[in-house]
Amino acid sequence: MSMHNLSPDYIPSETTEKVSMLQKMKYLFKNVTVEPIVFFYIIATLMTTLTNQNLALEKTCRVNLHFNTSICDAITLRNNSGYERSQEAEVQAIVQKWEAYRSFIIGSVPVVLVVLFGAWSDRHKRRKPLIMLPLLGATLSNVLLLLCSIYFMELKMQYSWLADIIPNLFSGGFGLFILGIFSYVGGIGDAENKTTRIGLITITQTVAISIGTFLSGIVLHSMGFIGVYAAIATVTFVTSLYCLFVVKEQDILSPEEKNKEESFKEIISMKHIKSLFETCFRNDEGKRRQKMFFLMTLLTLTIGPTMGEMPIVYMSVRLRFGWNEVNFSFFSSFQFIVQLIGNTFTLVVLLKYLKLRDVTLGIIAMCSKITAVLIYAFAPTGFYFHVAAVTEIFFGANLIALRAMMAKIVEPHELGQSNSVFGICEGLTPVVFGPLYSMLYIRTLMFFPGAFYLMSGCISIIVMSLYIWLYKLIKKEEKRQPKDNEQIETEEELLEKTFPAEMKT
């Protein structure tokens, strides 16, 4: 019997599996759209962040303060015998002062762009500009930083600071990029396909973050400033070309439709922003306004400390443990993996299997955070710093709880607008917490460089107290209910009753 006469029933199962796998791979690559863009942009962003911090330290030491070469070399190589602790503290104080300014600026203007261009994108069905702008901004920023590295001794640290801020300031940065990515993915395919694509984007983000955090210090250590900035500028530029020529727009409005509204005045119209906030914060019988304000307060007090800590942690561990960029990259990768395990455990075990309340998840998350910051603050060695990262394993459950509670108090068709408001809140937190943490670190770095963690602990105690208060109100409402199962209310209905009448605005 020849192979041509074989029916599918006679084909070995291994062959069928291979064909099936091959078809799946072909389908996957055929349907790849913005995933490579997400992958390379996130890696580029993470590598730039750590490189910028080191460039600022080097320039401040050698150019701004004019310390001699032997001192600056010793600080760079982490040779503690070659410099005084006070000298590195002086360098860090200047860098953190400018970082405070950066946090305020970067946390304000891009958020406005996210709101304006996000609304414009929804009306005109154009997503690619939201992705292209941050890519081009990152390319320009890295080209300017490359010039600052080439003309190292001629240009002070402030020039590299401007090279980092200005292009990203007017291109929307990471916030506009992520908005563009998820808006694009949400506009293609059917409902099932959208879910798959969003999941693929999330996986891509996770992989990119893990690779970026691990490689950032290693690549900088091996390639230097010029090599890193040249490589990142090339990667972001090629990625923008891929976005321009390969990624296709979906459902673009016709020229007739576009001409009716296409104008700069229409882009900056405030009526759409007003509509966004009115939708999310309108008052109704379910006391939506009070609940949204409550959740926004929790979100701000949760995200704020994290945003405040981010630019300081690297400086702190350099001063406390003598770490360099490679040591910090290893720690960041370890911390990220621990958080990923914690989030997975939360979703699979705590939510799906144990079916814990959202409020209970928030309390667990805050207990984890409070324990961790105490260890972070007083850790005598790098080993205990890693132990603190392990105790922080459930902190990610807090954001899961907040998102879940928000989803339960708005209509399904309003989730996009509610997420936009949450995104605005997240984007604005560095405006307050960035300068606050930087100023605290500057004033305590000589005698207690981990003091900023105690501030995070105090804020976390406030958040946990709010969660406990909400939990008690829910339990009290449960006790008032009849015992008959038919009359037991859902958790969403309980949440509606936990906000007393006096909270109405």
PDB file of C-alpha atoms in Angstrom, residues 278-461:
ATOM      1  CA  GLU A 278     -18.422  62.208  35.192  1.00  0.00           C
ATOM      2  CA  THR A 279     -19.028  58.621  34.104  1.00  0.00           C
ATOM      3  CA  CYS A 280     -16.691  57.120  36.689  1.00  0.00           C
ATOM      4  CA  PHE A 281     -17.599  59.374  39.615  1.00  0.00           C
ATOM      5  CA  ARG A 282     -21.306  59.924  39.091  1.00  0.00           C
ATOM      6  CA  ASN A 283     -23.413  59.405  42.179  1.00  0.00           C
ATOM      7  CA  ASP A 284     -26.202  56.846  42.238  1.00  0.00           C
ATOM      8  CA  GLU A 285     -28.140  54.676  44.649  1.00  0.00           C
ATOM      9  CA  GLY A 286     -25.171  52.322  44.847  1.00  0.00           C
ATOM     10  CA  LYS A 287     -22.976  55.172  46.170  1.00  0.00           C
ATOM     11  CA  ARG A 288     -20.552  54.765  43.288  1.00  0.00           C
ATOM     12  CA  ARG A 289     -18.824  58.095  43.897  1.00  0.00           C
ATOM     13  CA  GLN A 290     -17.908  57.255  47.495  1.00  0.00           C
ATOM     14  CA  LYS A 291     -16.687  53.811  46.518  1.00  0.00           C
ATOM     15  CA  MET A 292     -14.569  55.105  43.620  1.00  0.00           C
ATOM     16  CA  PHE A 293     -12.971  57.748  45.838  1.00  0.00           C
ATOM     17  CA  PHE A 294     -12.288  55.079  48.447  1.00  0.00           C
ATOM     18  CA  LEU A 295     -10.634  52.773  45.900  1.00  0.00           C
ATOM     19  CA  MET A 296      -8.640  55.649  44.390  1.00  0.00           C
ATOM     20  CA  THR A 297      -7.360  56.501  47.864  1.00  0.00           C
ATOM     21  CA  LEU A 298      -6.293  52.897  48.401  1.00  0.00           C
ATOM     22  CA  LEU A 299      -4.635  52.821  44.974  1.00  0.00           C
ATOM     23  CA  THR A 300      -2.724  56.047  45.588  1.00  0.00           C
ATOM     24  CA  LEU A 301      -1.485  54.926  48.999  1.00  0.00           C
ATOM     25  CA  THR A 302      -0.484  51.548  47.544  1.00  0.00           C
ATOM     26  CA  ILE A 303       1.241  52.651  44.331  1.00  0.00           C
ATOM     27  CA  GLY A 304       2.761  55.801  45.843  1.00  0.00           C
ATOM     28  CA  PRO A 305       5.392  54.159  48.061  1.00  0.00           C
ATOM     29  CA  THR A 306       6.421  51.830  45.230  1.00  0.00           C
ATOM     30  CA  MET A 307       6.881  54.791  42.879  1.00  0.00           C
ATOM     31  CA  GLY A 308       8.815  56.655  45.550  1.00  0.00           C
ATOM     32  CA  GLU A 309      11.121  53.716  46.276  1.00  0.00           C
ATOM     33  CA  MET A 310      11.974  52.812  42.678  1.00  0.00           C
ATOM     34  CA  PRO A 311      14.624  55.468  41.886  1.00  0.00           C
ATOM     35  CA  ILE A 312      16.157  55.235  45.371  1.00  0.00           C
ATOM     36  CA  VAL A 313      16.654  51.512  45.961  1.00  0.00           C
ATOM     37  CA  TYR A 314      19.700  51.247  43.678  1.00  0.00           C
ATOM     38  CA  MET A 315      21.343  54.237  45.343  1.00  0.00           C
ATOM     39  CA  SER A 316      20.584  52.835  48.778  1.00  0.00           C
ATOM     40  CA  VAL A 317      22.076  49.370  48.191  1.00  0.00           C
ATOM     41  CA  ARG A 318      25.207  50.919  46.673  1.00  0.00           C
ATOM     42  CA  LEU A 319      25.734  52.876  49.858  1.00  0.00           C
ATOM     43  CA  ARG A 320      24.696  50.132  52.304  1.00  0.00           C
ATOM     44  CA  PHE A 321      26.081  46.951  50.742  1.00  0.00           C
ATOM     45  CA  GLY A 322      28.584  48.215  48.177  1.00  0.00           C
ATOM     46  CA  TRP A 323      26.579  46.706  45.307  1.00  0.00           C
ATOM     47  CA  ASN A 324      27.231  47.544  41.676  1.00  0.00           C
ATOM     48  CA  GLU A 325      24.863  47.433  38.702  1.00  0.00           C
ATOM     49  CA  VAL A 326      25.324  43.673  38.226  1.00  0.00           C
ATOM     50  CA  ASN A 327      24.465  42.865  41.854  1.00  0.00           C
ATOM     51  CA  PHE A 328      21.374  45.038  41.615  1.00  0.00           C
ATOM     52  CA  SER A 329      20.267  43.379  38.362  1.00  0.00           C
ATOM     53  CA  PHE A 330      20.450  39.960  40.002  1.00  0.00           C
ATOM     54  CA  PHE A 331      18.410  41.214  42.956  1.00  0.00           C
ATOM     55  CA  SER A 332      15.795  42.861  40.711  1.00  0.00           C
ATOM     56  CA  SER A 333      15.388  39.627  38.753  1.00  0.00           C
ATOM     57  CA  PHE A 334      15.034  37.651  41.975  1.00  0.00           C
ATOM     58  CA  GLN A 335      12.452  40.097  43.317  1.00  0.00           C
ATOM     59  CA  PHE A 336      10.455  39.965  40.089  1.00  0.00           C
ATOM     60  CA  ILE A 337      10.383  36.153  40.055  1.00  0.00           C
ATOM     61  CA  VAL A 338       9.204  36.109  43.674  1.00  0.00           C
ATOM     62  CA  GLN A 339       6.397  38.565  42.850  1.00  0.00           C
ATOM     63  CA  LEU A 340       5.394  36.472  39.846  1.00  0.00           C
ATOM     64  CA  ILE A 341       5.155  33.357  42.016  1.00  0.00           C
ATOM     65  CA  GLY A 342       3.109  35.287  44.579  1.00  0.00           C
ATOM     66  CA  ASN A 343       0.668  36.608  41.981  1.00  0.00           C
ATOM     67  CA  THR A 344       0.226  33.137  40.492  1.00  0.00           C
ATOM     68  CA  PHE A 345      -0.407  31.646  43.936  1.00  0.00           C
ATOM     69  CA  THR A 346      -2.917  34.406  44.672  1.00  0.00           C
ATOM     70  CA  LEU A 347      -4.897  33.762  41.500  1.00  0.00           C
ATOM     71  CA  VAL A 348      -4.796  29.962  41.579  1.00  0.00           C
ATOM     72  CA  VAL A 349      -4.987  29.176  45.298  1.00  0.00           C
ATOM     73  CA  LEU A 350      -6.304  32.172  47.231  1.00  0.00           C
ATOM     74  CA  LEU A 351      -8.897  33.279  44.687  1.00  0.00           C
ATOM     75  CA  LYS A 352      -9.891  30.207  42.685  1.00  0.00           C
ATOM     76  CA  TYR A 353      -9.499  27.478  45.320  1.00  0.00           C
ATOM     77  CA  LEU A 354      -9.979  29.193  48.694  1.00  0.00           C
ATOM     78  CA  LYS A 355     -12.273  31.891  47.227  1.00  0.00           C
ATOM     79  CA  LEU A 356     -11.049  34.598  49.605  1.00  0.00           C
ATOM     80  CA  ARG A 357     -12.676  38.009  49.554  1.00  0.00           C
ATOM     81  CA  ASP A 358     -11.006  40.887  47.730  1.00  0.00           C
ATOM     82  CA  VAL A 359     -10.724  42.730  51.049  1.00  0.00           C
ATOM     83  CA  THR A 360      -9.002  39.733  52.642  1.00  0.00           C
ATOM     84  CA  LEU A 361      -6.469  39.698  49.802  1.00  0.00           C
ATOM     85  CA  GLY A 362      -5.750  43.353  50.500  1.00  0.00           C
ATOM     86  CA  ILE A 363      -5.100  42.656  54.189  1.00  0.00           C
ATOM     87  CA  ILE A 364      -2.765  39.754  53.338  1.00  0.00           C
ATOM     88  CA  ALA A 365      -0.907  41.953  50.850  1.00  0.00           C
ATOM     89  CA  MET A 366      -0.399  44.729  53.377  1.00  0.00           C
ATOM     90  CA  CYS A 367       0.831  42.316  56.059  1.00  0.00           C
ATOM     91  CA  SER A 368       3.360  41.049  53.534  1.00  0.00           C
ATOM     92  CA  LYS A 369       4.441  44.593  52.646  1.00  0.00           C
ATOM     93  CA  ILE A 370       4.785  45.821  56.230  1.00  0.00           C
ATOM     94  CA  THR A 371       6.940  42.847  57.204  1.00  0.00           C
ATOM     95  CA  ALA A 372       9.096  43.317  54.114  1.00  0.00           C
ATOM     96  CA  VAL A 373       9.777  47.038  54.548  1.00  0.00           C
ATOM     97  CA  LEU A 374      10.924  46.510  58.139  1.00  0.00           C
ATOM     98  CA  ILE A 375      13.485  43.955  56.944  1.00  0.00           C
ATOM     99  CA  TYR A 376      14.460  46.151  53.988  1.00  0.00           C
ATOM    100  CA  ALA A 377      15.026  49.127  56.289  1.00  0.00           C
ATOM    101  CA  PHE A 378      17.253  47.362  58.822  1.00  0.00           C
ATOM    102  CA  ALA A 379      18.861  44.645  56.650  1.00  0.00           C
ATOM    103  CA  PRO A 380      22.553  44.438  57.696  1.00  0.00           C
ATOM    104  CA  THR A 381      23.637  42.518  54.572  1.00  0.00           C
ATOM    105  CA  GLY A 382      22.475  41.757  51.052  1.00  0.00           C
ATOM    106  CA  PHE A 383      21.273  38.324  52.161  1.00  0.00           C
ATOM    107  CA  TYR A 384      18.639  39.832  54.458  1.00  0.00           C
ATOM    108  CA  PHE A 385      17.645  42.175  51.642  1.00  0.00           C
ATOM    109  CA  HIS A 386      16.797  39.094  49.573  1.00  0.00           C
ATOM    110  CA  VAL A 387      14.881  37.662  52.540  1.00  0.00           C
ATOM    111  CA  ALA A 388      12.788  40.841  52.568  1.00  0.00           C
ATOM    112  CA  ALA A 389      11.942  40.291  48.894  1.00  0.00           C
ATOM    113  CA  VAL A 390      10.606  36.833  49.779  1.00  0.00           C
ATOM    114  CA  THR A 391       8.404  38.197  52.581  1.00  0.00           C
ATOM    115  CA  GLU A 392       6.959  40.704  50.090  1.00  0.00           C
ATOM    116  CA  ILE A 393       5.688  37.844  47.926  1.00  0.00           C
ATOM    117  CA  PHE A 394       1.968  38.617  48.361  1.00  0.00           C
ATOM    118  CA  PHE A 395       2.141  42.381  47.839  1.00  0.00           C
ATOM    119  CA  GLY A 396       0.911  42.025  44.251  1.00  0.00           C
ATOM    120  CA  ALA A 397      -2.374  40.630  45.584  1.00  0.00           C
ATOM    121  CA  ASN A 398      -3.302  44.172  46.591  1.00  0.00           C
ATOM    122  CA  LEU A 399      -3.544  45.411  43.007  1.00  0.00           C
ATOM    123  CA  ILE A 400      -5.510  42.304  42.063  1.00  0.00           C
ATOM    124  CA  ALA A 401      -7.960  43.069  44.878  1.00  0.00           C
ATOM    125  CA  LEU A 402      -8.305  46.733  43.912  1.00  0.00           C
ATOM    126  CA  ARG A 403      -8.949  45.949  40.247  1.00  0.00           C
ATOM    127  CA  ALA A 404     -11.491  43.292  41.205  1.00  0.00           C
ATOM    128  CA  MET A 405     -13.390  45.627  43.544  1.00  0.00           C
ATOM    129  CA  MET A 406     -13.413  48.349  40.911  1.00  0.00           C
ATOM    130  CA  ALA A 407     -14.816  45.917  38.330  1.00  0.00           C
ATOM    131  CA  LYS A 408     -17.688  45.105  40.704  1.00  0.00           C
ATOM    132  CA  ILE A 409     -18.912  48.661  41.142  1.00  0.00           C
ATOM    133  CA  VAL A 410     -19.003  49.806  37.498  1.00  0.00           C
ATOM    134  CA  GLU A 411     -20.964  48.571  34.514  1.00  0.00           C
ATOM    135  CA  PRO A 412     -19.127  46.191  32.137  1.00  0.00           C
ATOM    136  CA  HIS A 413     -19.159  48.758  29.307  1.00  0.00           C
ATOM    137  CA  GLU A 414     -17.549  51.323  31.651  1.00  0.00           C
ATOM    138  CA  LEU A 415     -14.514  49.228  32.582  1.00  0.00           C
ATOM    139  CA  GLY A 416     -12.367  50.920  29.950  1.00  0.00           C
ATOM    140  CA  GLN A 417     -13.118  54.381  31.302  1.00  0.00           C
ATOM    141  CA  SER A 418     -12.593  53.234  34.891  1.00  0.00           C
ATOM    142  CA  ASN A 419      -9.247  51.710  33.964  1.00  0.00           C
ATOM    143  CA  SER A 420      -8.298  55.009  32.330  1.00  0.00           C
ATOM    144  CA  VAL A 421      -9.029  56.860  35.570  1.00  0.00           C
ATOM    145  CA  PHE A 422      -6.989  54.294  37.499  1.00  0.00           C
ATOM    146  CA  GLY A 423      -4.186  54.776  34.977  1.00  0.00           C
ATOM    147  CA  ILE A 424      -4.287  58.539  35.462  1.00  0.00           C
ATOM    148  CA  CYS A 425      -4.100  58.057  39.222  1.00  0.00           C
ATOM    149  CA  GLU A 426      -1.135  55.686  38.872  1.00  0.00           C
ATOM    150  CA  GLY A 427       0.603  58.110  36.532  1.00  0.00           C
ATOM    151  CA  LEU A 428       0.207  61.063  38.896  1.00  0.00           C
ATOM    152  CA  THR A 429       1.502  59.348  42.044  1.00  0.00           C
ATOM    153  CA  PRO A 430       5.193  60.042  41.200  1.00  0.00           C
ATOM    154  CA  VAL A 431       4.385  63.764  41.212  1.00  0.00           C
ATOM    155  CA  VAL A 432       3.940  63.612  44.998  1.00  0.00           C
ATOM    156  CA  PHE A 433       5.780  60.524  46.163  1.00  0.00           C
ATOM    157  CA  GLY A 434       8.862  60.859  43.929  1.00  0.00           C
ATOM    158  CA  PRO A 435      10.069  64.202  45.348  1.00  0.00           C
ATOM    159  CA  LEU A 436       8.927  63.225  48.867  1.00  0.00           C
ATOM    160  CA  TYR A 437      11.017  60.049  48.948  1.00  0.00           C
ATOM    161  CA  SER A 438      14.003  61.682  47.241  1.00  0.00           C
ATOM    162  CA  MET A 439      14.106  64.508  49.772  1.00  0.00           C
ATOM    163  CA  LEU A 440      13.809  62.068  52.677  1.00  0.00           C
ATOM    164  CA  TYR A 441      16.650  59.956  51.276  1.00  0.00           C
ATOM    165  CA  ILE A 442      18.904  62.992  50.819  1.00  0.00           C
ATOM    166  CA  ARG A 443      18.406  63.970  54.470  1.00  0.00           C
ATOM    167  CA  THR A 444      18.979  60.480  55.901  1.00  0.00           C
ATOM    168  CA  LEU A 445      21.487  58.802  53.573  1.00  0.00           C
ATOM    169  CA  MET A 446      24.500  59.462  55.825  1.00  0.00           C
ATOM    170  CA  PHE A 447      23.104  57.913  59.011  1.00  0.00           C
ATOM    171  CA  PHE A 448      20.092  55.770  57.938  1.00  0.00           C
ATOM    172  CA  PRO A 449      19.847  55.175  54.149  1.00  0.00           C
ATOM    173  CA  GLY A 450      16.954  52.743  54.653  1.00  0.00           C
ATOM    174  CA  ALA A 451      14.715  55.282  56.391  1.00  0.00           C
ATOM    175  CA  PHE A 452      12.463  55.703  53.362  1.00  0.00           C
ATOM    176  CA  TYR A 453      11.273  52.124  53.867  1.00  0.00           C
ATOM    177  CA  LEU A 454       9.854  53.135  57.249  1.00  0.00           C
ATOM    178  CA  MET A 455       7.763  55.771  55.492  1.00  0.00           C
ATOM    179  CA  SER A 456       6.451  53.027  53.209  1.00  0.00           C
ATOM    180  CA  GLY A 457       5.656  50.973  56.300  1.00  0.00           C
ATOM    181  CA  CYS A 458       3.651  53.793  57.885  1.00  0.00           C
ATOM    182  CA  ILE A 459       1.637  54.307  54.699  1.00  0.00           C
ATOM    183  CA  SER A 460       1.060  50.550  54.412  1.00  0.00           C
ATOM    184  CA  ILE A 461      -0.307  50.481  57.966  1.00  0.00           C
TER     185      ILE A 461
END
